[in-house]
């Protein structure tokens, strides 16, 4: 459960600042201890040292981000002019710098490399975009936003779970930018669920309006990270609702959850001028838990992302055709993942 606003500002924010400062000041001793543990404890393979470097690096970036966000709050008249384009752009620059540091750290400590396939930058230039991406593996939402900002020079509008606001820097900066935090349901349920009524869909639709040429609205139609258990529950739920055709399609897809159409339809209805971009990725989708990540270290991770662009004029009209179209694309994404995971397994076996 997310704490109220005043707790997040008066308790979590200063607590995170204190933790960040402490992490930086004690970094030499902490890193020395982690290095000794990695050397003396059998079969650690440097795991403790790598994780320690990541944690300290993230906490340092969090502390710097909070200080910068405090300065930006003062610069925009104690928050009064935060929605003006100039100040909004400054906040996007802050997010871009934060993500650049995080991905530099991940690349060098965990040896994660990202390869992109799809249209070049010119294909997207000066066009509003709607980005629908699969959701699987640790940090894929950060990776997608980083790609949009750093490689495609976009200002993303993001739909995400309200629990992300536990992180003070994310909480502050995204509440100053065009974002919709959707209240989370019980574990395993999708963020956007048509059964919860029109509220979530209405919020998402409002976020999609008036996209300009460097905007990109980001939505994860599955509503949560893929796991086999969530897939089984989602298929069973479709059957209980009498959606037998959708359940059959979902059963044929092995690596994705059945997409939730409510949010997708709300976005398409409110941004008819935007091109649609579908994004698939693979490489970290087998890392579902902290234990999986720990067991995988140290390793080189090759993350592959595939982008498909559909012009606005090619998006079908009407609710049912659009739902069918969504499932067709989700099937294509699943097939792409299957093909690339077979190639990965073959390379590892060789």
XYZ file of C-alpha atoms in Angstrom:
350
model
C 0.000 0.000 0.000
C 1.328 3.429 -0.992
C 1.852 5.877 1.901
C 0.056 9.240 1.706
C 1.680 12.263 0.080
C 2.817 13.896 3.326
C 4.561 10.710 4.496
C 6.404 10.423 1.199
C 7.586 14.041 1.382
C 8.277 14.422 5.107
C 9.553 10.907 5.864
C 10.664 8.967 2.766
C 12.386 11.890 1.034
C 14.694 12.961 3.900
C 15.266 9.301 4.786
C 16.433 8.576 1.250
C 18.717 11.622 1.307
C 20.300 10.404 4.538
C 20.744 6.896 3.126
C 22.302 8.295 -0.063
C 24.781 10.473 1.831
C 25.676 7.606 4.157
C 26.186 5.240 1.209
C 28.588 7.662 -0.490
C 30.542 8.508 2.674
C 30.979 4.866 3.643
C 31.567 3.642 0.072
C 35.344 3.009 0.412
C 34.918 0.804 3.494
C 31.816 -0.915 2.092
C 33.491 -1.698 -1.226
C 36.618 -3.009 0.521
C 34.504 -5.309 2.675
C 32.533 -6.510 -0.365
C 35.769 -7.213 -2.240
C 37.106 -9.261 0.675
C 33.881 -11.273 0.882
C 34.030 -11.932 -2.857
C 37.605 -13.193 -2.526
C 37.216 -15.266 0.626
C 33.767 -16.841 0.232
C 33.813 -19.760 -2.241
C 31.779 -19.666 -5.441
C 30.731 -16.031 -5.077
C 32.301 -15.044 -8.443
C 32.335 -11.400 -7.439
C 28.569 -11.273 -6.912
C 28.734 -9.396 -3.611
C 31.086 -6.752 -5.008
C 29.030 -6.254 -8.164
C 25.759 -5.871 -6.269
C 27.418 -3.487 -3.799
C 28.707 -1.281 -6.607
C 25.230 -1.197 -8.172
C 23.505 -0.300 -4.903
C 25.985 2.457 -4.025
C 25.863 3.810 -7.578
C 22.068 3.910 -7.552
C 21.868 5.541 -4.123
C 24.405 8.174 -5.166
C 22.355 8.953 -8.294
C 19.180 9.096 -6.207
C 20.720 11.619 -3.832
C 22.002 13.825 -6.644
C 18.632 13.657 -8.390
C 16.797 14.756 -5.237
C 19.104 17.757 -4.815
C 18.683 18.733 -8.487
C 14.906 18.354 -8.226
C 14.928 20.620 -5.184
C 16.794 23.271 -7.173
C 14.370 22.928 -10.105
C 11.443 23.334 -7.705
C 12.889 26.638 -6.495
C 13.714 27.732 -10.061
C 10.103 27.297 -11.191
C 8.713 29.510 -8.449
C 8.337 26.922 -5.674
C 6.610 24.598 -8.127
C 4.089 27.135 -9.455
C 5.446 27.138 -13.044
C 6.485 23.491 -13.213
C 4.098 22.758 -16.121
C 5.579 25.478 -18.348
C 7.472 24.006 -21.355
C 10.840 25.428 -20.257
C 10.686 23.884 -16.798
C 9.161 20.646 -18.063
C 12.074 20.283 -20.447
C 14.549 20.776 -17.590
C 12.918 17.922 -15.704
C 13.192 15.689 -18.769
C 16.904 16.548 -18.948
C 17.212 15.456 -15.303
C 15.491 12.129 -16.051
C 17.693 11.548 -19.098
C 20.899 12.163 -17.105
C 19.716 9.838 -14.301
C 18.928 7.012 -16.751
C 22.200 7.496 -18.628
C 24.116 7.007 -15.395
C 22.081 3.952 -14.402
C 22.592 2.259 -17.760
C 26.277 3.135 -17.868
C 26.578 1.516 -14.435
C 24.596 -1.575 -15.447
C 26.577 -1.974 -18.679
C 29.945 -1.808 -16.931
C 29.142 -3.768 -13.773
C 26.835 -6.462 -15.170
C 28.048 -6.342 -18.791
C 24.565 -5.774 -20.187
C 24.538 -4.826 -23.852
C 21.431 -3.617 -25.701
C 20.864 -4.040 -29.435
C 18.008 -2.314 -31.252
C 16.296 -3.474 -34.425
C 13.714 -1.485 -36.326
C 13.177 1.862 -38.042
C 15.903 4.482 -37.830
C 15.490 7.794 -36.024
C 14.318 9.597 -39.185
C 11.252 7.369 -39.399
C 10.015 8.759 -36.081
C 11.048 12.401 -36.436
C 8.362 15.038 -35.759
C 5.647 12.417 -35.286
C 3.663 11.800 -32.087
C 4.054 8.202 -30.990
C 2.093 5.655 -28.983
C 4.431 2.954 -27.683
C 3.054 -0.430 -26.616
C 5.693 -2.668 -25.037
C 5.775 -6.132 -23.472
C 6.613 -6.242 -19.760
C 9.112 -8.870 -18.602
C 12.386 -8.940 -16.739
C 13.962 -6.465 -14.308
C 14.154 -2.837 -15.378
C 12.542 -3.124 -18.802
C 10.421 -0.019 -18.196
C 13.599 1.938 -17.376
C 15.237 0.533 -20.506
C 12.337 1.565 -22.731
C 12.185 5.107 -21.345
C 15.969 5.398 -21.640
C 15.797 4.309 -25.281
C 13.029 6.776 -26.079
C 14.803 9.703 -24.428
C 18.445 9.036 -25.216
C 18.272 7.393 -28.629
C 15.080 8.877 -30.089
C 15.027 12.270 -28.286
C 11.465 11.807 -27.007
C 9.600 13.269 -24.052
C 7.687 10.240 -22.770
C 4.306 10.281 -21.076
C 4.120 7.148 -18.982
C 1.376 4.984 -17.487
C 2.682 3.012 -14.519
C 1.719 1.565 -11.168
C 1.355 3.892 -8.205
C 3.775 1.726 -6.178
C 6.635 3.255 -8.196
C 6.135 6.319 -5.997
C 7.881 4.526 -3.135
C 11.076 5.783 -4.800
C 11.285 9.504 -3.859
C 13.101 10.663 -7.005
C 10.678 8.833 -9.303
C 7.762 10.068 -7.220
C 8.802 13.729 -7.408
C 9.928 13.999 -11.016
C 7.101 12.002 -12.593
C 4.450 13.879 -10.626
C 5.827 17.035 -12.244
C 5.711 15.527 -15.747
C 2.788 14.131 -17.791
C 2.294 10.782 -16.053
C -0.580 8.651 -14.793
C -0.061 6.530 -11.703
C -2.722 3.845 -11.710
C -3.628 2.255 -8.400
C -2.379 -1.290 -8.176
C -4.707 -4.179 -7.526
C -3.896 -7.392 -5.762
C -0.633 -9.112 -6.757
C -0.772 -10.463 -10.274
C -3.614 -8.258 -11.452
C -3.125 -5.877 -14.331
C -2.609 -2.176 -13.760
C -5.389 -1.335 -16.180
C -8.423 -3.525 -15.722
C -11.721 -2.790 -17.493
C -13.583 -4.408 -14.604
C -12.516 -1.553 -12.326
C -14.656 0.889 -14.293
C -13.788 3.804 -16.514
C -11.537 5.714 -14.110
C -8.188 4.214 -15.108
C -9.066 4.232 -18.796
C -10.261 7.814 -18.584
C -6.981 8.888 -16.986
C -4.992 7.113 -19.669
C -7.104 8.666 -22.407
C -6.559 12.153 -20.996
C -2.807 11.561 -20.938
C -2.876 10.625 -24.637
C -4.478 13.867 -25.781
C -2.572 16.624 -27.580
C 0.632 14.699 -28.229
C 3.156 16.801 -30.134
C 5.951 15.850 -32.502
C 8.471 14.830 -29.822
C 6.062 13.119 -27.416
C 5.722 9.374 -26.888
C 2.996 7.846 -24.751
C 4.178 4.611 -23.126
C 1.813 1.829 -22.085
C 2.443 -1.802 -21.113
C -0.755 -3.595 -22.240
C -0.075 -6.674 -20.091
C -0.335 -4.558 -16.937
C 2.458 -6.410 -15.128
C 5.632 -8.425 -15.526
C 5.294 -11.810 -17.221
C 5.426 -14.955 -15.090
C 4.013 -18.389 -15.851
C 1.671 -18.108 -12.859
C 0.308 -14.738 -13.980
C -0.181 -16.090 -17.487
C -2.227 -19.021 -16.179
C -4.334 -16.741 -13.969
C -4.940 -14.260 -16.793
C -6.102 -17.032 -19.165
C -8.403 -18.463 -16.499
C -9.862 -15.004 -15.927
C -10.637 -14.623 -19.639
C -12.498 -17.938 -19.564
C -14.502 -16.906 -16.489
C -15.581 -13.756 -18.319
C -16.722 -15.800 -21.314
C -13.944 -14.542 -23.602
C -13.155 -17.984 -24.946
C -11.668 -16.771 -28.246
C -9.244 -14.442 -26.438
C -8.380 -17.227 -23.982
C -7.549 -19.576 -26.859
C -5.317 -16.912 -28.445
C -3.601 -16.295 -25.108
C -2.913 -20.001 -24.640
C -1.159 -20.049 -28.001
C 1.253 -17.333 -26.812
C 3.979 -18.751 -24.585
C 6.069 -15.737 -23.550
C 3.567 -12.919 -22.999
C 0.511 -12.261 -20.883
C -2.778 -11.683 -22.696
C -3.004 -7.941 -23.383
C -5.605 -5.831 -21.590
C -7.487 -3.875 -24.269
C -9.024 -1.147 -22.072
C -6.011 1.122 -21.837
C -4.973 0.452 -25.445
C -8.402 1.459 -26.745
C -8.426 4.600 -24.591
C -5.069 5.683 -26.019
C -6.013 4.977 -29.646
C -9.330 6.829 -29.266
C -7.663 9.933 -27.841
C -4.582 10.116 -30.086
C -5.771 9.253 -33.610
C -2.955 11.342 -35.134
C -0.145 9.281 -33.550
C 1.839 6.464 -35.125
C 1.864 3.239 -33.113
C 5.143 1.590 -32.149
C 5.197 -2.009 -30.883
C 8.234 -3.036 -28.851
C 9.448 -6.532 -28.003
C 12.578 -7.430 -26.071
C 14.339 -10.513 -24.834
C 17.476 -11.264 -22.863
C 16.379 -10.626 -19.286
C 12.934 -12.239 -19.315
C 14.286 -15.337 -17.553
C 15.352 -13.163 -14.599
C 12.057 -13.069 -12.729
C 13.208 -12.885 -9.106
C 16.100 -11.509 -7.060
C 17.334 -15.114 -6.752
C 17.365 -15.448 -10.554
C 19.488 -12.297 -10.891
C 21.842 -13.473 -8.138
C 22.298 -16.910 -9.720
C 22.954 -15.356 -13.139
C 25.906 -13.282 -11.899
C 28.484 -12.847 -13.219
C 27.323 -13.072 -16.788
C 27.150 -11.098 -19.984
C 23.565 -10.231 -20.890
C 22.671 -9.456 -24.477
C 19.324 -7.637 -24.590
C 17.696 -7.386 -27.980
C 14.842 -4.943 -28.651
C 12.665 -4.986 -31.764
C 10.580 -1.947 -32.771
C 7.778 -1.968 -35.357
C 6.153 1.254 -36.539
C 2.555 1.435 -37.800
C 1.407 4.715 -39.395
C -1.617 6.346 -37.804
C -3.626 5.844 -40.985
C -3.148 2.067 -40.795
C -4.695 1.676 -37.343
C -8.084 -0.058 -37.697
C -11.295 1.665 -36.623
C -13.793 0.303 -34.117
C -13.500 -1.516 -30.809
C -13.624 -5.142 -31.985
C -11.251 -4.695 -34.966
C -8.782 -2.923 -32.674
C -8.926 -5.693 -30.072
C -8.322 -8.271 -32.805
C -5.450 -6.123 -34.124
C -3.940 -5.919 -30.630
C -3.985 -9.701 -30.297
C -2.451 -10.098 -33.773
C 0.466 -7.865 -32.808
C 0.842 -9.606 -29.465
C 1.035 -12.914 -31.324
C 3.749 -11.474 -33.577
C 5.681 -10.245 -30.534
C 5.413 -13.709 -28.950
C 6.677 -15.343 -32.151
C 9.626 -12.928 -32.308
C 10.519 -13.713 -28.678
C 10.265 -17.467 -29.331
C 12.565 -17.218 -32.348
C 15.169 -15.153 -30.520
C 15.118 -17.304 -27.392
C 15.804 -20.377 -29.552
C 18.819 -18.562 -31.017
C 20.022 -17.643 -27.512
C 19.716 -21.254 -26.332
C 21.646 -22.471 -29.387
C 24.471 -19.980 -28.761
C 24.699 -21.012 -25.088
C 24.745 -24.710 -26.017
C 27.553 -24.116 -28.507
